[in-house]
Amino acid sequence: QMHLVESGGGLVQAGGSLILSCVASDRTFGVFAVGWFRQAPGKEREFVAAVTWDGDATNYADSVKGRFTISRDVRKNTVFLRMNSLKHEDTAVYYCAAKKVSDQEYTYWGQGTQVTVSS
């Protein structure tokens, strides 16, 4: 059973940094592609960043490109999202998600962690 748990969210001033972590319970986590998504009140969930199963390729939304970095530690079943130069617009609940390479959609989701950036 794949269980994802996000942590690291909190309140931070604009311009500050946070590191989010996503820990998976399943040892097969290393063969899943992983993505970070976020959802602000009144808005649809949006893509933030993703990393392939082997960590060789990453992808970022234009809104976070150059500020956020996604990485993974396969041995620890953990994926990170380092967020720098945070803006008020980054305020949202951030979700970790995973999918098999054979799946088009992300099928496993964490409970989310709140990130609040003060103006």
mmCIF file with all atom_site columns, C-alpha atoms in Angstrom:
data_model
loop_
_atom_site.group_PDB
_atom_site.id
_atom_site.type_symbol
_atom_site.label_atom_id
_atom_site.label_alt_id
_atom_site.label_comp_id
_atom_site.label_asym_id
_atom_site.label_entity_id
_atom_site.label_seq_id
_atom_site.pdbx_PDB_ins_code
_atom_site.Cartn_x
_atom_site.Cartn_y
_atom_site.Cartn_z
_atom_site.occupancy
_atom_site.B_iso_or_equiv
_atom_site.pdbx_formal_charge
_atom_site.auth_seq_id
_atom_site.auth_comp_id
_atom_site.auth_asym_id
_atom_site.auth_atom_id
_atom_site.pdbx_PDB_model_num
ATOM 1   C CA . GLN A 1 1   ? 0.000   0.000  0.000   1.00 0.00 ? 1   GLN A CA 1
ATOM 2   C CA . MET A 1 2   ? 1.493   3.304  -1.110  1.00 0.00 ? 2   MET A CA 1
ATOM 3   C CA . HIS A 1 3   ? 1.160   5.961  1.555   1.00 0.00 ? 3   HIS A CA 1
ATOM 4   C CA . LEU A 1 4   ? 2.617   9.428  1.044   1.00 0.00 ? 4   LEU A CA 1
ATOM 5   C CA . VAL A 1 5   ? 3.153   11.903 3.858   1.00 0.00 ? 5   VAL A CA 1
ATOM 6   C CA . GLU A 1 6   ? 4.144   15.512 3.245   1.00 0.00 ? 6   GLU A CA 1
ATOM 7   C CA . SER A 1 7   ? 5.803   17.721 5.814   1.00 0.00 ? 7   SER A CA 1
ATOM 8   C CA . GLY A 1 8   ? 7.715   20.965 6.066   1.00 0.00 ? 8   GLY A CA 1
ATOM 9   C CA . GLY A 1 9   ? 4.970   23.471 5.424   1.00 0.00 ? 9   GLY A CA 1
ATOM 10  C CA . GLY A 1 10  ? 4.437   26.510 7.568   1.00 0.00 ? 10  GLY A CA 1
ATOM 11  C CA . LEU A 1 11  ? 4.321   30.277 7.695   1.00 0.00 ? 11  LEU A CA 1
ATOM 12  C CA . VAL A 1 12  ? 7.133   32.206 6.066   1.00 0.00 ? 12  VAL A CA 1
ATOM 13  C CA . GLN A 1 13  ? 7.702   35.792 5.007   1.00 0.00 ? 13  GLN A CA 1
ATOM 14  C CA . ALA A 1 14  ? 7.951   36.727 1.353   1.00 0.00 ? 14  ALA A CA 1
ATOM 15  C CA . GLY A 1 15  ? 11.453  36.132 0.086   1.00 0.00 ? 15  GLY A CA 1
ATOM 16  C CA . GLY A 1 16  ? 12.025  33.290 2.507   1.00 0.00 ? 16  GLY A CA 1
ATOM 17  C CA . SER A 1 17  ? 12.564  29.589 1.900   1.00 0.00 ? 17  SER A CA 1
ATOM 18  C CA . LEU A 1 18  ? 11.033  26.273 2.863   1.00 0.00 ? 18  LEU A CA 1
ATOM 19  C CA . ILE A 1 19  ? 11.847  22.651 2.149   1.00 0.00 ? 19  ILE A CA 1
ATOM 20  C CA . LEU A 1 20  ? 8.970   20.241 1.768   1.00 0.00 ? 20  LEU A CA 1
ATOM 21  C CA . SER A 1 21  ? 9.432   16.509 2.181   1.00 0.00 ? 21  SER A CA 1
ATOM 22  C CA . CYS A 1 22  ? 7.394   13.609 0.883   1.00 0.00 ? 22  CYS A CA 1
ATOM 23  C CA . VAL A 1 23  ? 8.036   10.231 2.476   1.00 0.00 ? 23  VAL A CA 1
ATOM 24  C CA . ALA A 1 24  ? 6.619   7.048  0.981   1.00 0.00 ? 24  ALA A CA 1
ATOM 25  C CA . SER A 1 25  ? 5.771   3.913  2.910   1.00 0.00 ? 25  SER A CA 1
ATOM 26  C CA . ASP A 1 26  ? 6.332   1.532  0.007   1.00 0.00 ? 26  ASP A CA 1
ATOM 27  C CA . ARG A 1 27  ? 9.845   0.410  -0.845  1.00 0.00 ? 27  ARG A CA 1
ATOM 28  C CA . THR A 1 28  ? 8.892   0.389  -4.538  1.00 0.00 ? 28  THR A CA 1
ATOM 29  C CA . PHE A 1 29  ? 8.616   4.190  -4.406  1.00 0.00 ? 29  PHE A CA 1
ATOM 30  C CA . GLY A 1 30  ? 11.849  4.346  -6.351  1.00 0.00 ? 30  GLY A CA 1
ATOM 31  C CA . VAL A 1 31  ? 10.140  3.167  -9.541  1.00 0.00 ? 31  VAL A CA 1
ATOM 32  C CA . PHE A 1 32  ? 7.487   5.891  -9.418  1.00 0.00 ? 32  PHE A CA 1
ATOM 33  C CA . ALA A 1 33  ? 7.627   9.296  -10.967 1.00 0.00 ? 33  ALA A CA 1
ATOM 34  C CA . VAL A 1 34  ? 6.810   11.941 -8.378  1.00 0.00 ? 34  VAL A CA 1
ATOM 35  C CA . GLY A 1 35  ? 5.171   15.308 -8.683  1.00 0.00 ? 35  GLY A CA 1
ATOM 36  C CA . TRP A 1 36  ? 4.321   18.240 -6.459  1.00 0.00 ? 36  TRP A CA 1
ATOM 37  C CA . PHE A 1 37  ? 1.013   20.023 -6.893  1.00 0.00 ? 37  PHE A CA 1
ATOM 38  C CA . ARG A 1 38  ? -0.634  22.870 -5.055  1.00 0.00 ? 38  ARG A CA 1
ATOM 39  C CA . GLN A 1 39  ? -4.093  24.254 -4.568  1.00 0.00 ? 39  GLN A CA 1
ATOM 40  C CA . ALA A 1 40  ? -5.004  27.693 -3.306  1.00 0.00 ? 40  ALA A CA 1
ATOM 41  C CA . PRO A 1 41  ? -8.486  28.560 -2.004  1.00 0.00 ? 41  PRO A CA 1
ATOM 42  C CA . GLY A 1 42  ? -10.903 29.111 -4.858  1.00 0.00 ? 42  GLY A CA 1
ATOM 43  C CA . LYS A 1 43  ? -8.478  27.812 -7.456  1.00 0.00 ? 43  LYS A CA 1
ATOM 44  C CA . GLU A 1 44  ? -7.911  24.534 -9.245  1.00 0.00 ? 44  GLU A CA 1
ATOM 45  C CA . ARG A 1 45  ? -5.077  22.270 -8.287  1.00 0.00 ? 45  ARG A CA 1
ATOM 46  C CA . GLU A 1 46  ? -2.028  23.083 -10.366 1.00 0.00 ? 46  GLU A CA 1
ATOM 47  C CA . PHE A 1 47  ? 1.177   21.366 -11.270 1.00 0.00 ? 47  PHE A CA 1
ATOM 48  C CA . VAL A 1 48  ? 4.338   22.602 -9.574  1.00 0.00 ? 48  VAL A CA 1
ATOM 49  C CA . ALA A 1 49  ? 7.213   20.228 -10.300 1.00 0.00 ? 49  ALA A CA 1
ATOM 50  C CA . ALA A 1 50  ? 8.003   16.625 -11.155 1.00 0.00 ? 50  ALA A CA 1
ATOM 51  C CA . VAL A 1 51  ? 10.931  14.245 -11.195 1.00 0.00 ? 51  VAL A CA 1
ATOM 52  C CA . THR A 1 52  ? 11.320  10.968 -13.060 1.00 0.00 ? 52  THR A CA 1
ATOM 53  C CA . TRP A 1 53  ? 11.771  7.612  -11.360 1.00 0.00 ? 53  TRP A CA 1
ATOM 54  C CA . ASP A 1 54  ? 15.509  7.710  -11.921 1.00 0.00 ? 54  ASP A CA 1
ATOM 55  C CA . GLY A 1 55  ? 15.877  11.370 -11.038 1.00 0.00 ? 55  GLY A CA 1
ATOM 56  C CA . ASP A 1 56  ? 17.450  12.169 -14.388 1.00 0.00 ? 56  ASP A CA 1
ATOM 57  C CA . ALA A 1 57  ? 14.801  14.607 -15.541 1.00 0.00 ? 57  ALA A CA 1
ATOM 58  C CA . THR A 1 58  ? 12.786  17.329 -13.861 1.00 0.00 ? 58  THR A CA 1
ATOM 59  C CA . ASN A 1 59  ? 10.018  19.637 -14.943 1.00 0.00 ? 59  ASN A CA 1
ATOM 60  C CA . TYR A 1 60  ? 8.686   22.850 -13.424 1.00 0.00 ? 60  TYR A CA 1
ATOM 61  C CA . ALA A 1 61  ? 5.740   25.124 -13.841 1.00 0.00 ? 61  ALA A CA 1
ATOM 62  C CA . ASP A 1 62  ? 6.702   28.483 -15.302 1.00 0.00 ? 62  ASP A CA 1
ATOM 63  C CA . SER A 1 63  ? 5.547   30.217 -12.142 1.00 0.00 ? 63  SER A CA 1
ATOM 64  C CA . VAL A 1 64  ? 8.168   28.466 -10.000 1.00 0.00 ? 64  VAL A CA 1
ATOM 65  C CA . LYS A 1 65  ? 10.958  27.893 -12.492 1.00 0.00 ? 65  LYS A CA 1
ATOM 66  C CA . GLY A 1 66  ? 14.256  29.147 -11.139 1.00 0.00 ? 66  GLY A CA 1
ATOM 67  C CA . ARG A 1 67  ? 12.927  29.326 -7.580  1.00 0.00 ? 67  ARG A CA 1
ATOM 68  C CA . PHE A 1 68  ? 11.885  25.758 -6.741  1.00 0.00 ? 68  PHE A CA 1
ATOM 69  C CA . THR A 1 69  ? 13.966  22.598 -6.968  1.00 0.00 ? 69  THR A CA 1
ATOM 70  C CA . ILE A 1 70  ? 12.679  19.041 -6.836  1.00 0.00 ? 70  ILE A CA 1
ATOM 71  C CA . SER A 1 71  ? 14.954  16.162 -5.902  1.00 0.00 ? 71  SER A CA 1
ATOM 72  C CA . ARG A 1 72  ? 14.759  12.663 -4.496  1.00 0.00 ? 72  ARG A CA 1
ATOM 73  C CA . ASP A 1 73  ? 16.659  10.360 -2.205  1.00 0.00 ? 73  ASP A CA 1
ATOM 74  C CA . VAL A 1 74  ? 15.731  6.870  -3.344  1.00 0.00 ? 74  VAL A CA 1
ATOM 75  C CA . ARG A 1 75  ? 17.383  5.155  -0.388  1.00 0.00 ? 75  ARG A CA 1
ATOM 76  C CA . LYS A 1 76  ? 15.199  7.112  2.021   1.00 0.00 ? 76  LYS A CA 1
ATOM 77  C CA . ASN A 1 77  ? 12.016  6.884  -0.072  1.00 0.00 ? 77  ASN A CA 1
ATOM 78  C CA . THR A 1 78  ? 11.861  10.649 0.066   1.00 0.00 ? 78  THR A CA 1
ATOM 79  C CA . VAL A 1 79  ? 11.249  13.440 -2.424  1.00 0.00 ? 79  VAL A CA 1
ATOM 80  C CA . PHE A 1 80  ? 11.997  17.056 -1.613  1.00 0.00 ? 80  PHE A CA 1
ATOM 81  C CA . LEU A 1 81  ? 10.812  20.395 -2.874  1.00 0.00 ? 81  LEU A CA 1
ATOM 82  C CA . ARG A 1 82  ? 13.104  23.266 -2.028  1.00 0.00 ? 82  ARG A CA 1
ATOM 83  C CA . MET A 1 83  ? 11.285  26.563 -2.364  1.00 0.00 ? 83  MET A CA 1
ATOM 84  C CA . ASN A 1 84  ? 13.292  29.765 -2.500  1.00 0.00 ? 84  ASN A CA 1
ATOM 85  C CA . SER A 1 85  ? 12.276  33.386 -2.971  1.00 0.00 ? 85  SER A CA 1
ATOM 86  C CA . LEU A 1 86  ? 8.759   32.600 -1.880  1.00 0.00 ? 86  LEU A CA 1
ATOM 87  C CA . LYS A 1 87  ? 5.964   34.919 -2.924  1.00 0.00 ? 87  LYS A CA 1
ATOM 88  C CA . HIS A 1 88  ? 2.523   35.512 -1.498  1.00 0.00 ? 88  HIS A CA 1
ATOM 89  C CA . GLU A 1 89  ? 1.152   33.857 -4.628  1.00 0.00 ? 89  GLU A CA 1
ATOM 90  C CA . ASP A 1 90  ? 2.829   30.602 -3.556  1.00 0.00 ? 90  ASP A CA 1
ATOM 91  C CA . THR A 1 91  ? 0.425   30.278 -0.645  1.00 0.00 ? 91  THR A CA 1
ATOM 92  C CA . ALA A 1 92  ? -1.432  26.985 -1.039  1.00 0.00 ? 92  ALA A CA 1
ATOM 93  C CA . VAL A 1 93  ? -1.772  23.449 0.184   1.00 0.00 ? 93  VAL A CA 1
ATOM 94  C CA . TYR A 1 94  ? 1.035   21.455 -1.386  1.00 0.00 ? 94  TYR A CA 1
ATOM 95  C CA . TYR A 1 95  ? 0.502   17.827 -2.313  1.00 0.00 ? 95  TYR A CA 1
ATOM 96  C CA . CYS A 1 96  ? 2.928   15.078 -3.163  1.00 0.00 ? 96  CYS A CA 1
ATOM 97  C CA . ALA A 1 97  ? 1.808   12.585 -5.790  1.00 0.00 ? 97  ALA A CA 1
ATOM 98  C CA . ALA A 1 98  ? 3.246   9.485  -7.400  1.00 0.00 ? 98  ALA A CA 1
ATOM 99  C CA . LYS A 1 99  ? 2.565   7.476  -10.510 1.00 0.00 ? 99  LYS A CA 1
ATOM 100 C CA . LYS A 1 100 ? 3.941   4.470  -12.292 1.00 0.00 ? 100 LYS A CA 1
ATOM 101 C CA . VAL A 1 101 ? 5.604   5.079  -15.628 1.00 0.00 ? 101 VAL A CA 1
ATOM 102 C CA . SER A 1 102 ? 2.818   3.082  -17.260 1.00 0.00 ? 102 SER A CA 1
ATOM 103 C CA . ASP A 1 103 ? 0.131   5.420  -15.892 1.00 0.00 ? 103 ASP A CA 1
ATOM 104 C CA . GLN A 1 104 ? -0.784  8.747  -17.429 1.00 0.00 ? 104 GLN A CA 1
ATOM 105 C CA . GLU A 1 105 ? -2.304  10.147 -14.248 1.00 0.00 ? 105 GLU A CA 1
ATOM 106 C CA . TYR A 1 106 ? -0.987  10.371 -10.711 1.00 0.00 ? 106 TYR A CA 1
ATOM 107 C CA . THR A 1 107 ? -2.749  7.718  -8.674  1.00 0.00 ? 107 THR A CA 1
ATOM 108 C CA . TYR A 1 108 ? -1.269  8.180  -5.204  1.00 0.00 ? 108 TYR A CA 1
ATOM 109 C CA . TRP A 1 109 ? -1.610  11.372 -3.223  1.00 0.00 ? 109 TRP A CA 1
ATOM 110 C CA . GLY A 1 110 ? -0.554  12.633 0.154   1.00 0.00 ? 110 GLY A CA 1
ATOM 111 C CA . GLN A 1 111 ? -2.733  14.575 2.572   1.00 0.00 ? 111 GLN A CA 1
ATOM 112 C CA . GLY A 1 112 ? -1.087  17.896 1.814   1.00 0.00 ? 112 GLY A CA 1
ATOM 113 C CA . THR A 1 113 ? 0.880   20.431 3.805   1.00 0.00 ? 113 THR A CA 1
ATOM 114 C CA . GLN A 1 114 ? -0.027  24.091 4.150   1.00 0.00 ? 114 GLN A CA 1
ATOM 115 C CA . VAL A 1 115 ? 2.394   26.748 2.960   1.00 0.00 ? 115 VAL A CA 1
ATOM 116 C CA . THR A 1 116 ? 1.525   30.320 3.835   1.00 0.00 ? 116 THR A CA 1
ATOM 117 C CA . VAL A 1 117 ? 3.638   33.215 2.611   1.00 0.00 ? 117 VAL A CA 1
ATOM 118 C CA . SER A 1 118 ? 3.021   36.593 4.186   1.00 0.00 ? 118 SER A CA 1
ATOM 119 C CA . SER A 1 119 ? 3.132   39.701 2.019   1.00 0.00 ? 119 SER A CA 1
#
